[in-house]
Each structure stands twice: as structure tokens, then as C-alpha cells.
């Protein structure tokens, strides 16, 4: 597909705007806490939009519409799981995490887990940091894959160059402005994503002739919205796997870190309301993109044989170049918001949980900020190398990383927030077992039957519960 100069101009202005935000907050970042958590002074609107924009990423505008385009509503359980998980995360994790991380003077999740469990030797902190770096590198790579696909389809340039161009913009504003640049770009990106996910399917709906056009396309593709016609979609493993996505929310560092930075914990309920409205409407819109896309492009060959590009082609086919440029920017927004959040969390982990821990001397705020910036570049390089395969599927990369974080951290976060005196040794053992479970389950192919987050979450929870009961029994004796 080809685009006009108007689209290039619109797209270019948007990228410069993002870089401008990075430059602005470069001048506003004075302390290490500013660079890592925005000084814990972020408003509820920005907190809500940033958390959700960082959450959904390219999966919302590329992965999910592509899945619906190929198989209808077989992904419905994932959507239900994500919706429930979002609400529970804001309701039960956000308030306690905001309060307790400040009480323990923790800027990262590994530091919080370590300090609250009285892990004086730092074993929990170190292992948590390793897990975060491993899975975030994979997660960031998934975003760069989306970047490459967007630039390849939009500009007709080489996929690998697209990965570098999109990623380069992210690096500039994240490198300069740190956390505040990340959340404020997320805020504008979340608005743009919300606008695009509503406008595109609505316009497409009328262009294809409404319900009749969609139904005709679905008949041709042998797809039905009636799940009763797909016994596999109603099987217990599929339902459990889909709903299991919701278990991952409690342990996603790039999402829950946003709870830690809100200015007033009493305003979290407002942020939760905004987040839920955004999520529900966005998920419905994403499904609508896939359904209307079937009618617009019934032959997958017309979208280069890649279902995950359906949203990109719909924009190009439905809108004039000026509007298309804005909507294309929405896709880039979805990708950038998540990558920037992941890079910052991974960088902060290296700085807070490794550098500060290993280098035994007094360190200035300026030194720590620059160490964080260097770490951002290092992580980006590794993620870029992983993303150089143009055949990588966004949804598969995201699902593996999501499972890793959800299985390893979600049970631990819930236990440590709601239970006093959790022993660090029990946390470490449960996380180790969960990590092995997720990797084994995925690599053995069992993940094709039941999503690896489910056994990982269950085994982690049971292990931690049993070990704690055993510890309590021994201490009482």
C-alpha cells in the first residue's frame, strides 16, 4: 500500500511532538526518584491513561483484530479475562501497592518485595530483577515487531529499518525525560488510541453495508459469532486459558508501577473508573475492527497475507491522507506506550536492583539518572536483535512474556500486600518454581492446550501457601 505526502507530514509532526515531550521533561527531572517514578506526583487522569495505554500495546490494534479477522470470537475468553483482571488490579492491588511501596521507600517491585520480606541478602531482589529483565526483553521485542510491520506496510520500507526507526523515536523521549515523559506521552497516546479504535470500525461498518455486509463476509470465510458452532472455543482448557490472562495483571511491572506514582491514593477510584471505561470500549472496538475488516478485505492476500495488518490497511483504504496520518500515529502510539514503559522498568531494575546494590558507595542523583539512561540503550539493543525476525507474531511474543510475569509475580504481589511477615525464602522458592513451570510448559508444547500462566500461577500460589503454613507451624513450636 502507498501513502501520500500528507500522511508523512502528519505522522512526522506527531513523532516530533513526542520527542518534544521528552525534551520538556528532561528539564524537569532533577532527582533519581523523578526519573524513576515522577516523584510520586502524577495525577489520576494521567495515571489511568498511562496504565491502560502501556497495558494494551500493539496487541490491541494489531494482534486482537488480526485474531478476530481469522477466527471470529474464539478469543472472547481472553477479552473477558483481561476486563476482569483490569478491574481487580485497580481495586485490590493499586491502593495497597501505592501505600506500602512508599512506606518501604521502594522505587521498584524487586526492592519492595525484598524489603517487605526482610531479605537482607538481596536474593529475592536479584532473582526478581533477572526475571523482569528476561521477560521484558521479550516483551519489548514484541513491540518492536509491531513497529517493523507498521513502517513496512505504511512506508514500504524494509522491516528491519522500520524496527530501528520506530524504536529510535521511543529511545529519544524515554532517554531524555524518563518516567514523566513516559506517562505524559502515554496520556496523549491513550487518547489517540481510543479515538482510532472507535472511528475506524464505525466508518468501516457503514462502508461495508452494516450487518449484512459483515454477515456475508463471515459466511464466505466460514466464521460465525455463535460460539456453539465452535466446540473447541467452549472447551474447558480454552476457557481456562482465556480467563487466565486476567491473572497476569497483578504481576505486570510496567502496569503496576503506575499505581506507585499517583499523587493521592484517595484518587485511585477515579483512575479506576476512567481505566475501565477506556478498556471496555477499546476491546469492543478492537473486535469490531476484525469483524468489519473481514468485509472490507475478505481475501487475506489483499493485506499481504498477514492478518495482524488488517487495521493498517483499513485506515489506508477508508480515510483521506491527513486523517490517515493521525490514525496511523494511533497504532504507533499503542506500540510506543508499552515499549517505553517496559524500557523504563527494566532500566530502573538494572539501576536500583543491580547498580546501587553492587556499587558500594554514595551515588548522586545525576549519576543514577545517567546510569538509567545507559541501561535503556542496552536493553533496547538486545530487544532489537530479537525483533529482527519479520515472521514473529505479536500475540505469541506478548502471551509468553505476560505469562512469565503473571505466574512469577502475581501470587507473590497478592500475598505480600495482604499478609504480614511473608518470609523471603518462601517467596524465592515459589518464584523459582513458577519460572521453571512457565518455561517448561511453553517449551514442551503444553501451552497449546492450557496457557502456561495458569499452571504457573497455581503452582506458585500453592507453593507459597504451603511453605508459609509450614513456617508458621515451625515458629509456633
Short mmCIF file of C-alpha atoms in Angstrom, two decimals:
data_model
loop_
_atom_site.label_atom_id
_atom_site.label_comp_id
_atom_site.label_asym_id
_atom_site.label_seq_id
_atom_site.Cartn_x
_atom_site.Cartn_y
_atom_site.Cartn_z
CA UNK A 1 0.00 0.00 0.00
CA UNK A 2 1.17 3.54 -0.65
CA UNK A 3 0.57 6.81 1.20
CA UNK A 4 0.66 10.45 0.20
CA UNK A 5 2.88 13.26 1.43
CA UNK A 6 0.06 14.44 3.72
CA UNK A 7 0.31 11.28 5.75
CA UNK A 8 4.07 11.62 6.05
CA UNK A 9 3.68 15.19 7.31
CA UNK A 10 1.02 14.31 9.88
CA UNK A 11 2.99 11.31 11.03
CA UNK A 12 6.20 13.33 11.24
CA UNK A 13 4.59 16.11 13.30
CA UNK A 14 3.34 13.52 15.78
CA UNK A 15 6.78 11.97 16.22
CA UNK A 16 8.32 15.40 16.79
CA UNK A 17 5.61 16.12 19.36
CA UNK A 18 6.59 13.02 21.33
CA UNK A 19 10.25 13.95 21.21
CA UNK A 20 9.29 17.45 22.36
CA UNK A 21 7.67 15.95 25.48
CA UNK A 22 10.92 14.13 26.20
CA UNK A 23 12.91 17.33 25.86
CA UNK A 24 10.48 19.22 28.10
CA UNK A 25 10.70 16.71 30.94
CA UNK A 26 14.45 16.49 30.55
CA UNK A 27 14.48 19.98 32.06
CA UNK A 28 12.04 18.94 34.82
CA UNK A 29 13.88 15.84 36.02
CA UNK A 30 16.16 16.71 38.93
CA UNK A 31 16.26 13.64 41.17
CA UNK A 32 16.54 9.92 40.64
CA UNK A 33 13.02 9.46 42.03
CA UNK A 34 11.76 11.93 39.42
CA UNK A 35 13.35 9.84 36.67
CA UNK A 36 12.05 6.53 38.07
CA UNK A 37 8.58 7.41 39.45
CA UNK A 38 7.91 11.04 38.60
CA UNK A 39 8.40 11.97 42.25
CA UNK A 40 5.16 10.11 43.10
CA UNK A 41 3.23 13.15 41.98
CA UNK A 42 1.25 12.02 38.93
CA UNK A 43 -2.47 12.95 38.63
CA UNK A 44 -5.26 10.39 38.35
CA UNK A 45 -6.13 11.11 34.70
CA UNK A 46 -2.55 10.59 33.56
CA UNK A 47 -2.18 7.55 35.82
CA UNK A 48 -5.27 5.88 34.35
CA UNK A 49 -4.50 6.60 30.71
CA UNK A 50 -0.84 5.72 31.09
CA UNK A 51 -1.55 2.40 32.78
CA UNK A 52 -4.02 1.31 30.11
CA UNK A 53 -2.01 2.57 27.14
CA UNK A 54 1.02 0.71 28.50
CA UNK A 55 -1.13 -2.37 29.05
CA UNK A 56 -2.74 -2.87 25.66
CA UNK A 57 0.12 -2.00 23.27
CA UNK A 58 0.16 -3.17 19.66
CA UNK A 59 -1.85 -6.20 20.72
CA UNK A 60 -5.00 -4.05 20.88
CA UNK A 61 -4.70 -2.60 17.36
CA UNK A 62 -2.80 -5.36 15.59
CA UNK A 63 -2.88 -8.69 17.44
CA UNK A 64 -6.52 -8.87 18.57
CA UNK A 65 -8.11 -7.51 15.34
CA UNK A 66 -5.98 -10.00 13.40
CA UNK A 67 -7.16 -12.88 15.58
CA UNK A 68 -10.82 -11.85 15.17
CA UNK A 69 -10.30 -11.46 11.41
CA UNK A 70 -9.06 -15.04 11.20
CA UNK A 71 -11.37 -16.83 13.62
CA UNK A 72 -14.17 -14.59 14.87
CA UNK A 73 -14.83 -14.54 18.61
CA UNK A 74 -12.73 -17.55 19.56
CA UNK A 75 -10.62 -15.06 21.56
CA UNK A 76 -13.62 -13.95 23.63
CA UNK A 77 -12.38 -15.59 26.83
CA UNK A 78 -9.13 -13.64 26.63
CA UNK A 79 -11.13 -10.42 26.37
CA UNK A 80 -13.31 -11.37 29.35
CA UNK A 81 -10.24 -12.32 31.36
CA UNK A 82 -8.49 -9.04 30.59
CA UNK A 83 -11.54 -6.98 31.54
CA UNK A 84 -12.00 -8.73 34.88
CA UNK A 85 -8.26 -8.65 35.59
CA UNK A 86 -8.07 -4.92 34.91
CA UNK A 87 -10.81 -4.16 37.42
CA UNK A 88 -9.43 -6.44 40.14
CA UNK A 89 -5.95 -4.98 39.68
CA UNK A 90 -7.15 -1.40 40.17
CA UNK A 91 -9.43 -2.40 43.04
CA UNK A 92 -7.23 -4.66 45.15
CA UNK A 93 -3.61 -4.06 44.15
CA UNK A 94 -3.38 -0.35 43.35
CA UNK A 95 -4.22 1.22 46.76
CA UNK A 96 -2.09 -1.11 48.89
CA UNK A 97 0.85 -1.08 46.48
CA UNK A 98 0.89 2.74 46.38
CA UNK A 99 0.88 2.95 50.17
CA UNK A 100 3.24 0.10 51.00
CA UNK A 101 5.93 0.90 48.43
CA UNK A 102 6.19 4.41 49.86
CA UNK A 103 6.32 3.05 53.41
CA UNK A 104 9.28 0.85 52.43
CA UNK A 105 10.90 3.57 50.31
CA UNK A 106 10.85 1.24 47.27
CA UNK A 107 11.07 2.56 43.72
CA UNK A 108 10.91 -0.86 42.04
CA UNK A 109 8.99 -4.09 42.58
CA UNK A 110 12.12 -6.18 43.35
CA UNK A 111 13.18 -3.68 46.02
CA UNK A 112 9.68 -3.69 47.54
CA UNK A 113 9.50 -7.49 47.68
CA UNK A 114 12.95 -7.66 49.19
CA UNK A 115 12.43 -5.02 51.85
CA UNK A 116 8.98 -6.11 52.97
CA UNK A 117 10.06 -9.75 53.28
CA UNK A 118 13.19 -8.71 55.22
CA UNK A 119 15.50 -10.13 52.56
CA UNK A 120 18.73 -8.63 53.89
CA UNK A 121 20.96 -10.55 51.48
CA UNK A 122 19.00 -9.42 48.42
CA UNK A 123 18.26 -12.83 46.92
CA UNK A 124 14.61 -12.02 46.20
CA UNK A 125 15.59 -8.67 44.72
CA UNK A 126 18.22 -10.21 42.45
CA UNK A 127 16.06 -13.04 41.17
CA UNK A 128 13.08 -10.73 40.62
CA UNK A 129 15.30 -8.37 38.66
CA UNK A 130 16.57 -11.20 36.47
CA UNK A 131 13.01 -12.32 35.69
CA UNK A 132 11.99 -8.76 34.83
CA UNK A 133 14.95 -8.25 32.50
CA UNK A 134 14.41 -11.61 30.77
CA UNK A 135 10.69 -11.29 30.08
CA UNK A 136 10.74 -7.55 29.41
CA UNK A 137 13.35 -8.04 26.73
CA UNK A 138 10.96 -10.47 25.03
CA UNK A 139 8.00 -8.15 25.64
CA UNK A 140 9.85 -5.14 24.22
CA UNK A 141 10.80 -7.21 21.20
CA UNK A 142 7.10 -7.85 20.52
CA UNK A 143 6.52 -4.10 20.40
CA UNK A 144 9.41 -3.61 18.01
CA UNK A 145 7.95 -6.32 15.76
CA UNK A 146 4.74 -4.27 15.63
CA UNK A 147 6.88 -1.23 14.82
CA UNK A 148 8.51 -3.00 11.92
CA UNK A 149 5.20 -4.22 10.50
CA UNK A 150 3.72 -0.73 10.71
CA UNK A 151 6.58 1.01 8.94
CA UNK A 152 6.86 -1.76 6.35
CA UNK A 153 3.16 -1.55 5.47
CA UNK A 154 2.86 2.20 5.77
CA UNK A 155 6.07 3.48 4.20
CA UNK A 156 7.06 0.48 2.15
CA UNK A 157 10.48 0.40 3.78
CA UNK A 158 12.42 -2.63 4.90
CA UNK A 159 11.01 -4.31 8.02
CA UNK A 160 14.31 -4.14 9.90
CA UNK A 161 14.73 -0.45 9.17
CA UNK A 162 11.17 0.08 10.44
CA UNK A 163 12.11 -1.58 13.71
CA UNK A 164 15.02 0.82 14.09
CA UNK A 165 13.11 3.98 13.10
CA UNK A 166 10.17 3.41 15.43
CA UNK A 167 12.37 2.22 18.25
CA UNK A 168 14.71 5.16 17.81
CA UNK A 169 11.92 7.65 18.50
CA UNK A 170 10.99 5.81 21.68
CA UNK A 171 14.58 5.83 22.84
CA UNK A 172 14.92 9.60 22.40
CA UNK A 173 11.99 10.70 24.55
CA UNK A 174 12.41 7.92 27.11
CA UNK A 175 16.14 8.51 27.39
CA UNK A 176 15.65 12.24 27.93
CA UNK A 177 12.54 12.59 30.08
CA UNK A 178 12.36 9.31 31.98
CA UNK A 179 9.16 8.36 33.78
CA UNK A 180 7.34 11.69 33.40
CA UNK A 181 7.99 11.76 29.66
CA UNK A 182 6.73 8.18 29.50
CA UNK A 183 3.45 8.74 31.35
CA UNK A 184 2.64 12.01 29.58
CA UNK A 185 3.28 10.55 26.14
CA UNK A 186 1.15 7.59 27.28
CA UNK A 187 -1.63 10.02 28.18
CA UNK A 188 -1.79 11.53 24.69
CA UNK A 189 -1.22 8.15 23.06
CA UNK A 190 -4.08 6.63 25.07
CA UNK A 191 -6.42 9.35 23.83
CA UNK A 192 -5.31 8.81 20.25
CA UNK A 193 -5.71 5.03 20.51
CA UNK A 194 -9.20 5.44 21.95
CA UNK A 195 -10.19 7.77 19.10
CA UNK A 196 -8.85 5.44 16.41
CA UNK A 197 -10.37 2.24 17.80
CA UNK A 198 -13.82 3.88 17.69
CA UNK A 199 -13.65 5.82 14.42
CA UNK A 200 -12.19 3.14 12.15
CA UNK A 201 -14.75 0.34 12.75
CA UNK A 202 -17.67 2.81 12.75
CA UNK A 203 -16.70 4.17 9.32
CA UNK A 204 -15.98 0.66 8.03
CA UNK A 205 -19.37 -0.57 9.28
CA UNK A 206 -21.24 1.88 7.03
CA UNK A 207 -18.89 1.36 4.07
CA UNK A 208 -19.43 -2.43 4.03
CA UNK A 209 -23.20 -2.12 4.31
CA UNK A 210 -23.70 -2.71 8.02
CA UNK A 211 -24.61 -6.10 9.47
CA UNK A 212 -25.47 -7.56 6.08
CA UNK A 213 -22.01 -6.90 4.66
CA UNK A 214 -20.31 -8.37 7.71
CA UNK A 215 -22.55 -11.45 7.74
CA UNK A 216 -21.90 -12.09 4.05
CA UNK A 217 -18.13 -11.92 4.59
CA UNK A 218 -18.32 -14.22 7.59
CA UNK A 219 -20.28 -16.81 5.60
CA UNK A 220 -17.65 -16.69 2.86
CA UNK A 221 -14.89 -17.18 5.44
CA UNK A 222 -16.87 -19.88 7.29
CA UNK A 223 -16.81 -17.88 10.51
CA UNK A 224 -19.70 -17.47 12.95
CA UNK A 225 -20.25 -15.33 16.04
CA UNK A 226 -22.19 -18.22 17.56
CA UNK A 227 -19.70 -19.98 19.82
CA UNK A 228 -21.94 -23.04 19.90
CA UNK A 229 -20.70 -23.79 16.39
CA UNK A 230 -17.13 -23.96 17.70
CA UNK A 231 -16.96 -26.71 20.33
CA UNK A 232 -13.25 -26.05 20.80
CA UNK A 233 -13.99 -22.47 21.91
CA UNK A 234 -16.26 -23.82 24.65
CA UNK A 235 -13.85 -26.49 25.86
CA UNK A 236 -12.65 -26.15 29.44
CA UNK A 237 -8.93 -25.73 28.56
CA UNK A 238 -9.74 -22.88 26.13
CA UNK A 239 -11.98 -21.11 28.65
CA UNK A 240 -9.44 -21.50 31.46
CA UNK A 241 -6.60 -20.33 29.23
CA UNK A 242 -8.51 -17.26 28.08
CA UNK A 243 -9.67 -16.23 31.53
CA UNK A 244 -6.15 -16.95 32.77
CA UNK A 245 -4.92 -13.81 31.03
CA UNK A 246 -6.63 -11.86 33.80
CA UNK A 247 -4.36 -13.47 36.41
CA UNK A 248 -1.40 -11.75 34.84
CA UNK A 249 -2.36 -8.19 35.73
CA UNK A 250 -1.27 -8.33 39.37
CA UNK A 251 2.32 -9.05 38.35
CA UNK A 252 2.95 -6.85 35.29
CA UNK A 253 5.68 -4.42 36.47
CA UNK A 254 5.08 -1.90 33.66
CA UNK A 255 1.40 -1.61 34.68
CA UNK A 256 1.52 -1.75 38.47
CA UNK A 257 4.39 0.73 38.60
CA UNK A 258 1.83 3.33 37.52
CA UNK A 259 -0.05 2.73 40.78
CA UNK A 260 3.11 3.56 42.70
CA UNK A 261 3.44 7.03 41.17
CA UNK A 262 -0.05 8.51 41.65
CA UNK A 263 -0.02 11.65 43.80
CA UNK A 264 -3.02 10.84 46.00
CA UNK A 265 -4.05 7.29 46.84
CA UNK A 266 -7.58 8.55 47.53
CA UNK A 267 -7.96 9.41 43.84
CA UNK A 268 -7.31 5.87 42.66
CA UNK A 269 -11.04 5.16 42.42
CA UNK A 270 -11.33 7.95 39.83
CA UNK A 271 -8.41 6.46 37.89
CA UNK A 272 -10.08 3.03 38.07
CA UNK A 273 -13.32 4.38 36.60
CA UNK A 274 -11.50 6.07 33.71
CA UNK A 275 -9.42 2.95 33.09
CA UNK A 276 -12.43 0.62 32.97
CA UNK A 277 -14.35 2.80 30.52
CA UNK A 278 -11.27 3.00 28.31
CA UNK A 279 -10.63 -0.74 28.41
CA UNK A 280 -14.18 -1.91 27.73
CA UNK A 281 -14.79 0.44 24.81
CA UNK A 282 -11.33 -0.23 23.35
CA UNK A 283 -11.72 -4.01 23.47
CA UNK A 284 -15.15 -3.83 21.83
CA UNK A 285 -13.71 -1.53 19.19
CA UNK A 286 -10.83 -3.90 18.53
CA UNK A 287 -13.28 -6.76 17.94
CA UNK A 288 -15.27 -4.52 15.62
CA UNK A 289 -12.12 -3.80 13.60
CA UNK A 290 -11.62 -7.51 12.99
CA UNK A 291 -15.26 -8.10 12.02
CA UNK A 292 -15.59 -5.12 9.66
CA UNK A 293 -12.15 -5.90 8.28
CA UNK A 294 -13.45 -9.27 7.07
CA UNK A 295 -16.00 -7.50 4.90
CA UNK A 296 -13.53 -4.92 3.58
CA UNK A 297 -10.77 -7.44 2.83
CA UNK A 298 -12.28 -10.93 2.61
CA UNK A 299 -9.14 -12.25 0.89
CA UNK A 300 -6.17 -12.19 3.23
CA UNK A 301 -3.82 -11.90 0.25
CA UNK A 302 -5.02 -8.31 -0.24
CA UNK A 303 -3.47 -7.42 3.12
CA UNK A 304 -0.15 -9.08 2.29
CA UNK A 305 -1.21 -12.37 3.87
CA UNK A 306 -0.79 -11.04 7.42
CA UNK A 307 -4.00 -10.72 9.45
CA UNK A 308 -2.26 -8.52 12.01
CA UNK A 309 -2.03 -5.78 9.38
CA UNK A 310 -5.80 -5.50 8.92
CA UNK A 311 -6.10 -2.25 10.91
CA UNK A 312 -3.28 -0.66 8.90
CA UNK A 313 -4.93 -1.50 5.58
CA UNK A 314 -8.36 -0.37 6.76
CA UNK A 315 -7.02 3.09 7.59
CA UNK A 316 -5.35 3.40 4.22
CA UNK A 317 -8.48 2.31 2.38
CA UNK A 318 -11.06 4.36 4.29
CA UNK A 319 -9.58 7.77 5.08
CA UNK A 320 -8.00 10.72 3.33
CA UNK A 321 -4.24 11.10 3.83
CA UNK A 322 -4.45 13.77 6.55
CA UNK A 323 -6.79 11.75 8.75
CA UNK A 324 -4.92 8.55 7.91
CA UNK A 325 -1.71 10.07 9.24
CA UNK A 326 -3.38 10.68 12.61
CA UNK A 327 -4.82 7.17 12.74
CA UNK A 328 -1.52 5.59 11.74
CA UNK A 329 0.01 7.53 14.62
CA UNK A 330 -2.51 5.80 16.91
CA UNK A 331 -1.01 2.43 16.02
CA UNK A 332 2.46 3.73 16.69
CA UNK A 333 1.12 5.15 19.97
CA UNK A 334 -0.07 1.72 21.07
CA UNK A 335 3.35 0.28 20.37
CA UNK A 336 5.39 3.12 21.83
CA UNK A 337 3.45 3.47 25.08
CA UNK A 338 4.18 -0.11 26.07
CA UNK A 339 7.80 -0.24 24.94
CA UNK A 340 8.70 2.99 26.72
CA UNK A 341 7.11 1.71 29.96
CA UNK A 342 8.95 -1.59 29.67
CA UNK A 343 12.29 0.02 28.91
CA UNK A 344 11.93 2.31 31.91
CA UNK A 345 11.03 -0.51 34.30
CA UNK A 346 13.87 -2.69 33.01
CA UNK A 347 16.30 0.23 33.19
CA UNK A 348 15.19 1.11 36.72
CA UNK A 349 15.63 -2.52 37.70
CA UNK A 350 19.22 -2.52 36.47
CA UNK A 351 19.91 0.77 38.21
CA UNK A 352 18.08 0.24 41.51
CA UNK A 353 18.42 -3.50 41.97
CA UNK A 354 21.87 -4.12 40.49
CA UNK A 355 23.96 -0.98 40.16
CA UNK A 356 23.02 0.58 43.52
CA UNK A 357 23.33 -2.81 45.17
CA UNK A 358 26.71 -3.72 43.67
CA UNK A 359 28.46 -0.33 43.73
CA UNK A 360 29.04 0.22 47.44
CA UNK A 361 29.47 3.99 47.65
CA UNK A 362 27.44 7.16 47.80
CA UNK A 363 25.86 7.90 44.43
CA UNK A 364 24.50 11.24 43.24
CA UNK A 365 21.09 11.68 41.60
CA UNK A 366 22.81 12.74 38.38
CA UNK A 367 24.91 9.58 38.31
CA UNK A 368 21.90 7.31 38.84
CA UNK A 369 19.87 9.09 36.16
CA UNK A 370 22.65 8.64 33.62
CA UNK A 371 23.16 5.01 34.58
CA UNK A 372 19.43 4.54 33.94
CA UNK A 373 19.72 6.16 30.52
CA UNK A 374 22.62 3.92 29.55
CA UNK A 375 20.65 0.86 30.68
CA UNK A 376 17.73 1.90 28.46
CA UNK A 377 20.00 1.81 25.42
CA UNK A 378 21.49 -1.58 26.36
CA UNK A 379 18.09 -3.21 26.79
CA UNK A 380 16.85 -1.67 23.57
CA UNK A 381 19.79 -3.15 21.64
CA UNK A 382 19.07 -6.68 22.90
CA UNK A 383 15.32 -6.37 22.21
CA UNK A 384 16.05 -5.07 18.71
CA UNK A 385 18.20 -8.10 17.92
CA UNK A 386 15.33 -10.40 18.97
CA UNK A 387 12.85 -8.41 16.86
CA UNK A 388 14.79 -8.71 13.62
CA UNK A 389 12.75 -11.74 12.52
CA UNK A 390 9.90 -10.34 10.39
CA UNK A 391 7.88 -13.54 10.82
CA UNK A 392 7.49 -13.05 14.57
CA UNK A 393 3.86 -12.91 15.69
CA UNK A 394 2.99 -10.13 18.12
CA UNK A 395 0.38 -12.12 20.02
CA UNK A 396 2.67 -15.12 20.66
CA UNK A 397 5.53 -12.95 21.96
CA UNK A 398 3.21 -10.96 24.22
CA UNK A 399 1.48 -14.07 25.58
CA UNK A 400 4.79 -15.67 26.63
CA UNK A 401 6.04 -12.56 28.44
CA UNK A 402 2.63 -11.92 30.02
CA UNK A 403 2.57 -15.49 31.33
CA UNK A 404 6.05 -15.13 32.76
CA UNK A 405 5.24 -12.03 34.78
CA UNK A 406 1.79 -13.23 35.77
CA UNK A 407 2.94 -16.62 37.02
CA UNK A 408 6.06 -15.40 38.81
CA UNK A 409 4.88 -12.13 40.35
CA UNK A 410 1.06 -12.09 40.59
CA UNK A 411 0.69 -14.56 43.51
CA UNK A 412 3.64 -13.02 45.35
CA UNK A 413 2.28 -9.48 44.99
CA UNK A 414 -1.13 -10.53 46.28
CA UNK A 415 0.32 -12.46 49.22
CA UNK A 416 2.77 -9.77 50.27
CA UNK A 417 0.19 -6.97 50.08
CA UNK A 418 -2.38 -8.81 52.18
CA UNK A 419 -0.24 -10.95 54.51
CA UNK A 420 2.20 -9.78 57.14
CA UNK A 421 5.62 -11.31 57.74
CA UNK A 422 5.93 -13.23 54.49
CA UNK A 423 9.33 -14.95 54.59
CA UNK A 424 11.77 -14.13 51.80
CA UNK A 425 12.92 -17.74 51.41
CA UNK A 426 9.36 -18.88 50.70
CA UNK A 427 8.94 -16.09 48.12
CA UNK A 428 12.17 -17.02 46.39
CA UNK A 429 11.34 -20.74 46.21
CA UNK A 430 7.82 -20.12 44.89
CA UNK A 431 9.07 -17.72 42.21
CA UNK A 432 11.80 -20.14 41.12
CA UNK A 433 9.29 -22.98 40.76
CA UNK A 434 6.86 -20.73 38.86
CA UNK A 435 9.58 -19.62 36.44
CA UNK A 436 10.59 -23.19 35.67
CA UNK A 437 6.93 -24.16 35.24
CA UNK A 438 6.23 -21.40 32.70
CA UNK A 439 9.34 -22.09 30.63
CA UNK A 440 8.82 -25.87 30.68
CA UNK A 441 5.12 -25.58 29.89
CA UNK A 442 5.80 -23.31 26.94
CA UNK A 443 8.78 -25.16 25.50
CA UNK A 444 7.16 -28.59 25.85
CA UNK A 445 4.13 -27.53 23.81
CA UNK A 446 1.69 -27.92 26.70
CA UNK A 447 0.87 -24.23 26.31
CA UNK A 448 -1.11 -25.13 23.20
CA UNK A 449 -3.58 -26.93 25.46
CA UNK A 450 -3.60 -24.73 28.56
CA UNK A 451 -1.97 -21.30 28.67
CA UNK A 452 1.21 -21.52 30.75
CA UNK A 453 0.17 -18.70 33.08
CA UNK A 454 -2.49 -20.94 34.65
CA UNK A 455 -0.27 -23.79 35.93
CA UNK A 456 2.44 -21.27 36.81
CA UNK A 457 0.07 -19.13 38.88
CA UNK A 458 -1.50 -22.13 40.64
CA UNK A 459 1.83 -23.80 41.47
CA UNK A 460 3.30 -20.52 42.71
CA UNK A 461 0.27 -19.83 44.93
CA UNK A 462 0.16 -23.35 46.37
CA UNK A 463 3.89 -23.45 46.99
CA UNK A 464 3.86 -20.11 48.79
CA UNK A 465 0.79 -21.03 50.85
CA UNK A 466 2.19 -24.42 51.93
CA UNK A 467 5.63 -23.01 52.75
CA UNK A 468 4.10 -20.22 54.83
CA UNK A 469 1.91 -22.68 56.75
CA UNK A 470 4.96 -24.85 57.36
CA UNK A 471 6.96 -21.83 58.56
CA UNK A 472 4.18 -20.75 60.92
CA UNK A 473 3.94 -24.25 62.35
CA UNK A 474 7.69 -24.41 63.00
CA UNK A 475 7.78 -20.95 64.58
CA UNK A 476 4.90 -21.87 66.92
CA UNK A 477 6.80 -24.96 68.01
#
